[in-house]
Amino acid sequence: MNSHFDFENILVDTKDLSQSGVVTITLNRPKVLNALDTHTLREIVAALSGIKELSPIVVLTGNDKAFAAGADIKQMLAAKPSDQINDDREKLWTEFCSFPFPIIAAVNGFCLGGGHELAMACDLIIAGDNAKFGQPEINIGTTPGAGGTQRFTRTVGKAKASYYALTGEMFDAFAAEKMGLVAKVVPYRTTVVEAKECAKKMAQKSPMALRLIKEGINAAFNTTLNEGLKLERRNFYLTFSMDDQKEGMQAFLEKRPPQYTGQ
Ligand code: DAK
């Protein structure tokens, strides 16, 4: 493996990249339930930046006990507002969210606070049946800071987001599925396998089309309906300048699998 993929707090597995177009990033701070300190976020963003040119589909996961139990409370305890403002976490979150290709969160165990926010910042969540979600910041005298009042509310609606963010109660994978927060619940031993299968399916599609769809879906969170529809239409028109659109439609008519080049 290339040396720039050697990190302290994450494992980056690129062995499936050339065959199936999938990279797996595993959060690896098991002693603190994968608490997300700034260094870990920096490593995730560096890993994404290192693979971006290869148009990969990314699976982001943790271990059986925790996807991530939130931002690192030890790191935050003594912080002043100025430390928070000057910290580059905000920039790192923005960079994470602007990764152009799909990121699938494969979530087992605790997925709390910043961990939940990180999973929601992915394109979709596949949850193991042992997953526990929540925004417990209220239990430690603070508030969510990376989407726990925003993405969460837009995804599950005001009543559920208010209930969970204001009580700090956790909810399980099946409740999360019912609320539309997770795409699928699977036996926890198979979560990463299922996420990789889903990633492999995506990796067979046109990377540019995937990118445009991701952009469109994210726009549904950020813009008015009319603005979003305009962007969607422009992206649709744009595909007609792509070899991949010609190839996809040609292959359909010739009853053969398409061979996309990403052009
Ligand atoms: N940070 C640091 N250490 C943590 C941790 C965390 N979030 N969560 C767990 N740990 C550590 C524990 O301190 C313990 O360490 P030792 O005592 O062994 O040294 C070890 O992990 C195992 O945890 P427990 O002994 O507590 O394990 P249990 O199974 O008994 O309980 C638990 C598991 C997940 C229920 C519990 O650990 C827990 O409640 N953890 C804290 C969850 C939490 O409050 N998370 C929210 C943190 S605040 C922002 C971006 C993001 C954020 C804010 C701003 N910007 C971009 C501005 C996010 C904020 C947050 O996430």
mmCIF file of C-alpha atoms and ligand atoms in Angstrom:
data_model
loop_
_atom_site.group_PDB
_atom_site.id
_atom_site.type_symbol
_atom_site.label_atom_id
_atom_site.label_comp_id
_atom_site.label_asym_id
_atom_site.label_seq_id
_atom_site.Cartn_x
_atom_site.Cartn_y
_atom_site.Cartn_z
ATOM 1 C CA MET A 1 0.000 0.000 0.000
ATOM 2 C CA ASN A 2 1.160 3.499 -0.774
ATOM 3 C CA SER A 3 2.753 5.253 2.222
ATOM 4 C CA HIS A 4 0.317 8.178 2.112
ATOM 5 C CA PHE A 5 -2.402 5.672 3.094
ATOM 6 C CA ASP A 6 -0.685 4.846 6.381
ATOM 7 C CA PHE A 7 -2.575 6.614 9.130
ATOM 8 C CA GLU A 8 -2.698 6.534 12.894
ATOM 9 C CA ASN A 9 -6.451 6.500 13.613
ATOM 10 C CA ILE A 10 -7.948 5.062 10.446
ATOM 11 C CA LEU A 11 -7.267 2.074 8.209
ATOM 12 C CA VAL A 12 -7.564 2.579 4.478
ATOM 13 C CA ASP A 13 -8.099 -0.554 2.439
ATOM 14 C CA THR A 14 -7.560 -0.064 -1.276
ATOM 15 C CA LYS A 15 -7.195 -3.723 -2.235
ATOM 16 C CA ASP A 16 -10.628 -3.804 -3.950
ATOM 17 C CA LEU A 17 -9.995 -0.562 -5.796
ATOM 18 C CA SER A 18 -8.597 -1.836 -9.088
ATOM 19 C CA GLN A 19 -11.026 -4.783 -9.316
ATOM 20 C CA SER A 20 -14.238 -3.278 -8.029
ATOM 21 C CA GLY A 21 -13.666 0.458 -7.531
ATOM 22 C CA VAL A 22 -14.288 0.351 -3.769
ATOM 23 C CA VAL A 23 -12.170 1.759 -0.932
ATOM 24 C CA THR A 24 -12.922 0.986 2.703
ATOM 25 C CA ILE A 25 -11.993 3.434 5.442
ATOM 26 C CA THR A 26 -12.213 2.033 8.974
ATOM 27 C CA LEU A 27 -12.211 4.291 12.009
ATOM 28 C CA ASN A 28 -9.697 2.742 14.352
ATOM 29 C CA ARG A 29 -9.669 4.204 17.868
ATOM 30 C CA PRO A 30 -11.417 1.275 19.577
ATOM 31 C CA LYS A 31 -10.331 2.262 23.112
ATOM 32 C CA VAL A 32 -12.454 5.426 22.909
ATOM 33 C CA LEU A 33 -15.243 3.956 20.760
ATOM 34 C CA ASN A 34 -13.810 5.724 17.702
ATOM 35 C CA ALA A 35 -14.310 9.183 19.189
ATOM 36 C CA LEU A 36 -13.671 11.699 16.449
ATOM 37 C CA ASP A 37 -10.876 14.023 17.414
ATOM 38 C CA THR A 38 -9.580 16.590 14.954
ATOM 39 C CA HIS A 39 -6.635 14.392 14.025
ATOM 40 C CA THR A 40 -8.969 11.555 12.992
ATOM 41 C CA LEU A 41 -11.120 13.895 10.899
ATOM 42 C CA ARG A 42 -7.967 15.260 9.294
ATOM 43 C CA GLU A 43 -6.896 11.724 8.416
ATOM 44 C CA ILE A 44 -10.290 10.850 6.907
ATOM 45 C CA VAL A 45 -10.195 13.958 4.744
ATOM 46 C CA ALA A 46 -6.575 13.300 3.736
ATOM 47 C CA ALA A 47 -7.468 9.732 2.754
ATOM 48 C CA LEU A 48 -10.417 10.938 0.663
ATOM 49 C CA SER A 49 -8.274 13.541 -1.004
ATOM 50 C CA GLY A 50 -5.633 10.886 -1.778
ATOM 51 C CA ILE A 51 -8.139 8.632 -3.594
ATOM 52 C CA LYS A 52 -10.440 11.210 -5.184
ATOM 53 C CA GLU A 53 -8.778 11.126 -8.605
ATOM 54 C CA LEU A 54 -9.602 7.407 -8.871
ATOM 55 C CA SER A 55 -13.390 8.030 -8.644
ATOM 56 C CA PRO A 56 -13.866 5.423 -5.910
ATOM 57 C CA ILE A 57 -16.987 4.473 -4.015
ATOM 58 C CA VAL A 58 -16.101 4.655 -0.327
ATOM 59 C CA VAL A 59 -17.338 2.503 2.523
ATOM 60 C CA LEU A 60 -16.796 4.227 5.867
ATOM 61 C CA THR A 61 -17.069 1.994 8.895
ATOM 62 C CA GLY A 62 -15.989 1.406 12.483
ATOM 63 C CA ASN A 63 -16.036 -1.830 14.478
ATOM 64 C CA ASP A 64 -18.788 -4.019 15.946
ATOM 65 C CA LYS A 65 -19.031 -1.939 19.144
ATOM 66 C CA ALA A 66 -18.962 1.517 17.613
ATOM 67 C CA PHE A 67 -19.091 3.377 14.360
ATOM 68 C CA ALA A 68 -18.174 6.456 16.408
ATOM 69 C CA ALA A 69 -19.409 7.614 19.833
ATOM 70 C CA GLY A 70 -19.122 11.280 18.915
ATOM 71 C CA ALA A 71 -16.552 14.021 18.959
ATOM 72 C CA ASP A 72 -13.745 13.458 21.441
ATOM 73 C CA ILE A 73 -15.043 14.699 24.791
ATOM 74 C CA LYS A 74 -11.537 14.704 26.290
ATOM 75 C CA GLN A 75 -10.344 16.993 23.510
ATOM 76 C CA MET A 76 -13.340 19.304 23.954
ATOM 77 C CA LEU A 77 -13.515 19.489 27.769
ATOM 78 C CA ALA A 78 -11.276 22.499 28.345
ATOM 79 C CA ALA A 79 -11.922 24.213 25.020
ATOM 80 C CA LYS A 80 -12.956 27.864 24.857
ATOM 81 C CA PRO A 81 -15.213 29.193 22.074
ATOM 82 C CA SER A 82 -12.117 30.635 20.389
ATOM 83 C CA ASP A 83 -10.471 27.184 20.402
ATOM 84 C CA GLN A 84 -13.560 25.765 18.736
ATOM 85 C CA ILE A 85 -13.690 28.568 16.172
ATOM 86 C CA ASN A 86 -9.973 28.341 15.383
ATOM 87 C CA ASP A 87 -9.991 24.548 15.184
ATOM 88 C CA ASP A 88 -10.044 23.346 11.587
ATOM 89 C CA ARG A 89 -12.894 20.852 12.218
ATOM 90 C CA GLU A 90 -15.415 23.029 10.417
ATOM 91 C CA LYS A 91 -13.226 23.140 7.314
ATOM 92 C CA LEU A 92 -12.655 19.375 7.545
ATOM 93 C CA TRP A 93 -16.397 18.672 7.736
ATOM 94 C CA THR A 94 -16.967 20.887 4.706
ATOM 95 C CA GLU A 95 -14.281 19.000 2.798
ATOM 96 C CA PHE A 96 -15.770 15.667 3.827
ATOM 97 C CA CYS A 97 -19.188 16.755 2.557
ATOM 98 C CA SER A 98 -17.761 17.936 -0.748
ATOM 99 C CA PHE A 99 -16.226 14.571 -1.673
ATOM 100 C CA PRO A 100 -17.786 14.058 -5.111
ATOM 101 C CA PHE A 101 -18.353 10.288 -5.140
ATOM 102 C CA PRO A 102 -20.705 8.194 -2.982
ATOM 103 C CA ILE A 103 -19.712 7.391 0.592
ATOM 104 C CA ILE A 104 -21.646 4.599 2.297
ATOM 105 C CA ALA A 105 -21.635 4.517 6.096
ATOM 106 C CA ALA A 106 -21.579 0.916 7.347
ATOM 107 C CA VAL A 107 -22.730 1.372 10.930
ATOM 108 C CA ASN A 108 -22.498 -1.141 13.748
ATOM 109 C CA GLY A 109 -22.807 -0.320 17.444
ATOM 110 C CA PHE A 110 -22.786 3.234 18.787
ATOM 111 C CA CYS A 111 -23.310 5.988 16.255
ATOM 112 C CA LEU A 112 -23.681 9.054 18.426
ATOM 113 C CA GLY A 113 -23.265 12.799 18.316
ATOM 114 C CA GLY A 114 -20.542 13.670 15.804
ATOM 115 C CA GLY A 115 -20.480 9.994 14.783
ATOM 116 C CA HIS A 116 -24.156 10.172 13.867
ATOM 117 C CA GLU A 117 -23.508 13.470 12.110
ATOM 118 C CA LEU A 118 -20.656 11.917 10.149
ATOM 119 C CA ALA A 119 -22.879 8.997 9.099
ATOM 120 C CA MET A 120 -25.605 11.447 8.036
ATOM 121 C CA ALA A 121 -23.034 13.394 6.003
ATOM 122 C CA CYS A 122 -22.430 10.195 4.009
ATOM 123 C CA ASP A 123 -24.726 9.427 1.073
ATOM 124 C CA LEU A 124 -26.469 6.569 2.781
ATOM 125 C CA ILE A 125 -26.304 4.447 5.892
ATOM 126 C CA ILE A 126 -26.419 0.665 6.034
ATOM 127 C CA ALA A 127 -26.927 -0.303 9.665
ATOM 128 C CA GLY A 128 -26.220 -3.498 11.510
ATOM 129 C CA ASP A 129 -29.028 -4.752 13.731
ATOM 130 C CA ASN A 130 -26.952 -3.799 16.806
ATOM 131 C CA ALA A 131 -26.596 -0.133 15.813
ATOM 132 C CA LYS A 132 -27.565 2.569 18.311
ATOM 133 C CA PHE A 133 -28.037 6.099 17.074
ATOM 134 C CA GLY A 134 -28.460 9.362 18.918
ATOM 135 C CA GLN A 135 -27.573 12.974 19.529
ATOM 136 C CA PRO A 136 -26.570 12.794 23.202
ATOM 137 C CA GLU A 137 -24.878 16.230 23.367
ATOM 138 C CA ILE A 138 -27.716 17.452 25.590
ATOM 139 C CA ASN A 139 -26.570 14.911 28.208
ATOM 140 C CA ILE A 140 -23.175 16.632 28.447
ATOM 141 C CA GLY A 141 -24.370 20.215 28.498
ATOM 142 C CA THR A 142 -23.846 21.106 24.884
ATOM 143 C CA THR A 143 -25.565 20.999 21.514
ATOM 144 C CA PRO A 144 -24.943 19.227 18.202
ATOM 145 C CA GLY A 145 -22.455 21.080 16.012
ATOM 146 C CA ALA A 146 -22.244 19.265 12.670
ATOM 147 C CA GLY A 147 -25.769 18.556 11.489
ATOM 148 C CA GLY A 148 -27.568 17.028 14.482
ATOM 149 C CA THR A 149 -30.191 19.754 14.450
ATOM 150 C CA GLN A 150 -30.094 20.287 10.668
ATOM 151 C CA ARG A 151 -29.485 17.165 8.565
ATOM 152 C CA PHE A 152 -31.208 15.085 11.239
ATOM 153 C CA THR A 153 -34.337 17.284 11.196
ATOM 154 C CA ARG A 154 -34.478 17.423 7.412
ATOM 155 C CA THR A 155 -34.145 13.644 7.263
ATOM 156 C CA VAL A 156 -36.551 12.475 9.967
ATOM 157 C CA GLY A 157 -38.741 15.550 10.537
ATOM 158 C CA LYS A 158 -39.168 17.917 13.461
ATOM 159 C CA ALA A 159 -40.986 15.635 15.892
ATOM 160 C CA LYS A 160 -38.450 12.801 15.905
ATOM 161 C CA ALA A 161 -35.381 15.054 15.676
ATOM 162 C CA SER A 162 -36.676 17.168 18.556
ATOM 163 C CA TYR A 163 -37.494 14.108 20.630
ATOM 164 C CA TYR A 164 -34.061 12.541 20.265
ATOM 165 C CA ALA A 165 -31.906 15.700 20.303
ATOM 166 C CA LEU A 166 -33.759 17.202 23.293
ATOM 167 C CA THR A 167 -33.865 14.016 25.402
ATOM 168 C CA GLY A 168 -30.499 12.592 24.342
ATOM 169 C CA GLU A 169 -32.156 9.152 24.133
ATOM 170 C CA MET A 170 -30.687 6.588 21.780
ATOM 171 C CA PHE A 171 -32.708 4.739 19.144
ATOM 172 C CA ASP A 172 -32.005 1.441 17.475
ATOM 173 C CA ALA A 173 -31.406 0.458 13.862
ATOM 174 C CA PHE A 174 -35.017 -0.570 13.236
ATOM 175 C CA ALA A 175 -36.364 2.752 14.514
ATOM 176 C CA ALA A 176 -33.764 4.482 12.334
ATOM 177 C CA GLU A 177 -34.951 2.539 9.309
ATOM 178 C CA LYS A 178 -38.573 3.375 10.058
ATOM 179 C CA MET A 179 -37.679 7.078 10.240
ATOM 180 C CA GLY A 180 -35.907 6.947 6.867
ATOM 181 C CA LEU A 181 -32.494 7.603 8.391
ATOM 182 C CA VAL A 182 -30.957 4.333 7.222
ATOM 183 C CA ALA A 183 -31.348 2.648 3.867
ATOM 184 C CA LYS A 184 -31.216 -0.901 5.158
ATOM 185 C CA VAL A 185 -30.783 -2.918 8.376
ATOM 186 C CA VAL A 186 -28.773 -6.116 8.144
ATOM 187 C CA PRO A 187 -27.352 -8.661 10.607
ATOM 188 C CA TYR A 188 -24.396 -6.831 12.153
ATOM 189 C CA ARG A 189 -21.846 -9.419 11.057
ATOM 190 C CA THR A 190 -22.723 -8.641 7.435
ATOM 191 C CA THR A 191 -22.886 -4.843 7.550
ATOM 192 C CA VAL A 192 -19.567 -4.162 5.853
ATOM 193 C CA VAL A 193 -20.095 -6.933 3.293
ATOM 194 C CA GLU A 194 -23.526 -5.501 2.413
ATOM 195 C CA ALA A 195 -22.115 -1.990 2.185
ATOM 196 C CA LYS A 196 -19.334 -3.217 -0.102
ATOM 197 C CA GLU A 197 -21.850 -5.039 -2.311
ATOM 198 C CA CYS A 198 -23.852 -1.842 -2.594
ATOM 199 C CA ALA A 199 -20.644 0.098 -3.341
ATOM 200 C CA LYS A 200 -19.665 -2.406 -6.038
ATOM 201 C CA LYS A 201 -23.019 -1.919 -7.748
ATOM 202 C CA MET A 202 -22.443 1.827 -7.813
ATOM 203 C CA ALA A 203 -18.870 1.389 -9.040
ATOM 204 C CA GLN A 204 -20.211 -0.252 -12.200
ATOM 205 C CA LYS A 205 -22.068 2.911 -13.169
ATOM 206 C CA SER A 206 -20.797 6.037 -14.844
ATOM 207 C CA PRO A 207 -18.710 7.913 -12.244
ATOM 208 C CA MET A 208 -19.717 11.279 -13.676
ATOM 209 C CA ALA A 209 -23.415 10.370 -13.521
ATOM 210 C CA LEU A 210 -22.994 9.202 -9.915
ATOM 211 C CA ARG A 211 -21.337 12.473 -9.088
ATOM 212 C CA LEU A 212 -24.137 14.506 -10.649
ATOM 213 C CA ILE A 213 -26.805 12.496 -8.833
ATOM 214 C CA LYS A 214 -24.989 13.008 -5.522
ATOM 215 C CA GLU A 215 -24.835 16.720 -6.237
ATOM 216 C CA GLY A 216 -28.562 16.776 -7.035
ATOM 217 C CA ILE A 217 -29.597 14.876 -3.906
ATOM 218 C CA ASN A 218 -27.453 17.112 -1.705
ATOM 219 C CA ALA A 219 -29.011 20.144 -3.376
ATOM 220 C CA ALA A 220 -32.384 18.902 -2.111
ATOM 221 C CA PHE A 221 -31.064 19.713 1.387
ATOM 222 C CA ASN A 222 -29.565 23.072 0.497
ATOM 223 C CA THR A 223 -31.811 24.860 -1.969
ATOM 224 C CA THR A 224 -35.414 25.625 -2.802
ATOM 225 C CA LEU A 225 -37.348 23.083 -4.873
ATOM 226 C CA ASN A 226 -37.150 25.296 -7.962
ATOM 227 C CA GLU A 227 -33.392 25.798 -7.628
ATOM 228 C CA GLY A 228 -32.932 22.076 -7.066
ATOM 229 C CA LEU A 229 -35.025 21.184 -10.101
ATOM 230 C CA LYS A 230 -33.035 23.632 -12.207
ATOM 231 C CA LEU A 231 -29.761 22.059 -11.097
ATOM 232 C CA GLU A 232 -31.167 18.579 -11.744
ATOM 233 C CA ARG A 233 -32.215 19.507 -15.279
ATOM 234 C CA ARG A 234 -28.841 21.107 -16.024
ATOM 235 C CA ASN A 235 -27.057 18.009 -14.803
ATOM 236 C CA PHE A 236 -29.347 15.868 -16.955
ATOM 237 C CA TYR A 237 -28.538 17.983 -20.024
ATOM 238 C CA LEU A 238 -24.846 17.827 -19.127
ATOM 239 C CA THR A 239 -24.862 14.034 -19.335
ATOM 240 C CA PHE A 240 -25.611 14.393 -23.048
ATOM 241 C CA SER A 241 -22.112 15.788 -23.501
ATOM 242 C CA MET A 242 -20.643 12.640 -21.969
ATOM 243 C CA ASP A 243 -19.307 9.517 -23.680
ATOM 244 C CA ASP A 244 -20.822 7.555 -20.786
ATOM 245 C CA GLN A 245 -24.365 8.612 -21.726
ATOM 246 C CA LYS A 246 -23.814 7.535 -25.335
ATOM 247 C CA GLU A 247 -22.254 4.274 -24.157
ATOM 248 C CA GLY A 248 -24.997 3.571 -21.603
ATOM 249 C CA MET A 249 -27.810 4.036 -24.097
ATOM 250 C CA GLN A 250 -25.943 2.267 -26.913
ATOM 251 C CA ALA A 251 -25.232 -0.701 -24.642
ATOM 252 C CA PHE A 252 -28.904 -0.874 -23.639
ATOM 253 C CA LEU A 253 -29.968 -0.996 -27.286
ATOM 254 C CA GLU A 254 -27.315 -3.580 -28.137
ATOM 255 C CA LYS A 255 -28.337 -5.663 -25.076
ATOM 256 C CA ARG A 256 -24.811 -5.718 -23.623
ATOM 257 C CA PRO A 257 -23.264 -4.404 -20.400
ATOM 258 C CA PRO A 258 -21.968 -0.829 -20.719
ATOM 259 C CA GLN A 259 -18.247 -0.038 -20.574
ATOM 260 C CA TYR A 260 -17.972 3.340 -18.919
ATOM 261 C CA THR A 261 -14.827 5.432 -19.142
ATOM 262 C CA GLY A 262 -15.845 8.273 -16.856
ATOM 263 C CA GLN A 263 -15.708 10.687 -19.788
HETATM 264 N N1 DAK B 1 -15.131 10.986 23.507
HETATM 265 C C1 DAK B 1 -14.058 10.510 24.213
HETATM 266 N N2 DAK B 1 -14.042 9.300 24.792
HETATM 267 C C2 DAK B 1 -15.141 8.535 24.688
HETATM 268 C C3 DAK B 1 -16.289 8.955 23.982
HETATM 269 C C4 DAK B 1 -16.255 10.252 23.364
HETATM 270 N N3 DAK B 1 -17.275 10.749 22.638
HETATM 271 N N4 DAK B 1 -17.226 7.988 24.043
HETATM 272 C C5 DAK B 1 -16.667 6.993 24.771
HETATM 273 N N5 DAK B 1 -15.419 7.319 25.145
HETATM 274 C C6 DAK B 1 -14.475 6.516 25.924
HETATM 275 C C7 DAK B 1 -14.905 6.413 27.384
HETATM 276 O O1 DAK B 1 -14.455 7.567 28.114
HETATM 277 C C8 DAK B 1 -14.198 5.138 27.827
HETATM 278 O O2 DAK B 1 -12.839 5.438 28.056
HETATM 279 P P1 DAK B 1 -12.068 4.773 29.326
HETATM 280 O O3 DAK B 1 -12.864 5.112 30.513
HETATM 281 O O4 DAK B 1 -12.063 3.293 29.013
HETATM 282 O O5 DAK B 1 -10.704 5.398 29.276
HETATM 283 C C9 DAK B 1 -14.271 4.268 26.570
HETATM 284 O O6 DAK B 1 -14.502 5.167 25.468
HETATM 285 C C10 DAK B 1 -15.415 3.261 26.598
HETATM 286 O O7 DAK B 1 -16.596 3.978 26.898
HETATM 287 P P2 DAK B 1 -17.591 3.547 28.080
HETATM 288 O O8 DAK B 1 -16.853 2.880 29.184
HETATM 289 O O9 DAK B 1 -18.398 4.745 28.407
HETATM 290 O O10 DAK B 1 -18.453 2.445 27.319
HETATM 291 P P3 DAK B 1 -19.961 2.039 27.598
HETATM 292 O O11 DAK B 1 -20.208 0.841 26.727
HETATM 293 O O12 DAK B 1 -20.235 1.920 29.067
HETATM 294 O O13 DAK B 1 -20.848 3.258 27.076
HETATM 295 C C11 DAK B 1 -21.477 4.955 25.450
HETATM 296 C C12 DAK B 1 -20.856 3.549 25.703
HETATM 297 C C13 DAK B 1 -21.334 5.253 23.957
HETATM 298 C C14 DAK B 1 -22.959 4.934 25.821
HETATM 299 C C15 DAK B 1 -20.735 6.011 26.312
HETATM 300 O O14 DAK B 1 -19.327 5.831 26.108
HETATM 301 C C16 DAK B 1 -21.088 7.420 25.959
HETATM 302 O O15 DAK B 1 -22.131 7.932 26.365
HETATM 303 N N6 DAK B 1 -20.176 8.120 25.255
HETATM 304 C C17 DAK B 1 -20.315 9.541 24.968
HETATM 305 C C18 DAK B 1 -21.315 9.779 23.865
HETATM 306 C C19 DAK B 1 -21.484 11.280 23.615
HETATM 307 O O16 DAK B 1 -21.865 12.053 24.513
HETATM 308 N N7 DAK B 1 -21.210 11.674 22.381
HETATM 309 C C20 DAK B 1 -21.401 13.091 21.950
HETATM 310 C C21 DAK B 1 -20.106 13.850 22.104
HETATM 311 S S1 DAK B 1 -20.270 15.564 21.632
HETATM 312 C C22 DAK B 1 -18.540 19.997 15.461
HETATM 313 C C23 DAK B 1 -18.491 18.714 14.987
HETATM 314 C C24 DAK B 1 -18.953 17.678 15.797
HETATM 315 C C25 DAK B 1 -19.406 17.920 17.077
HETATM 316 C C26 DAK B 1 -19.453 19.194 17.538
HETATM 317 C C27 DAK B 1 -19.008 20.254 16.736
HETATM 318 N N8 DAK B 1 -18.094 21.109 14.641
HETATM 319 C C28 DAK B 1 -17.629 20.852 13.285
HETATM 320 C C29 DAK B 1 -18.205 22.430 15.095
HETATM 321 C C30 DAK B 1 -19.835 16.791 17.873
HETATM 322 C C31 DAK B 1 -19.993 16.791 19.221
HETATM 323 C C32 DAK B 1 -20.183 15.493 19.918
HETATM 324 O O17 DAK B 1 -20.225 14.459 19.345
#
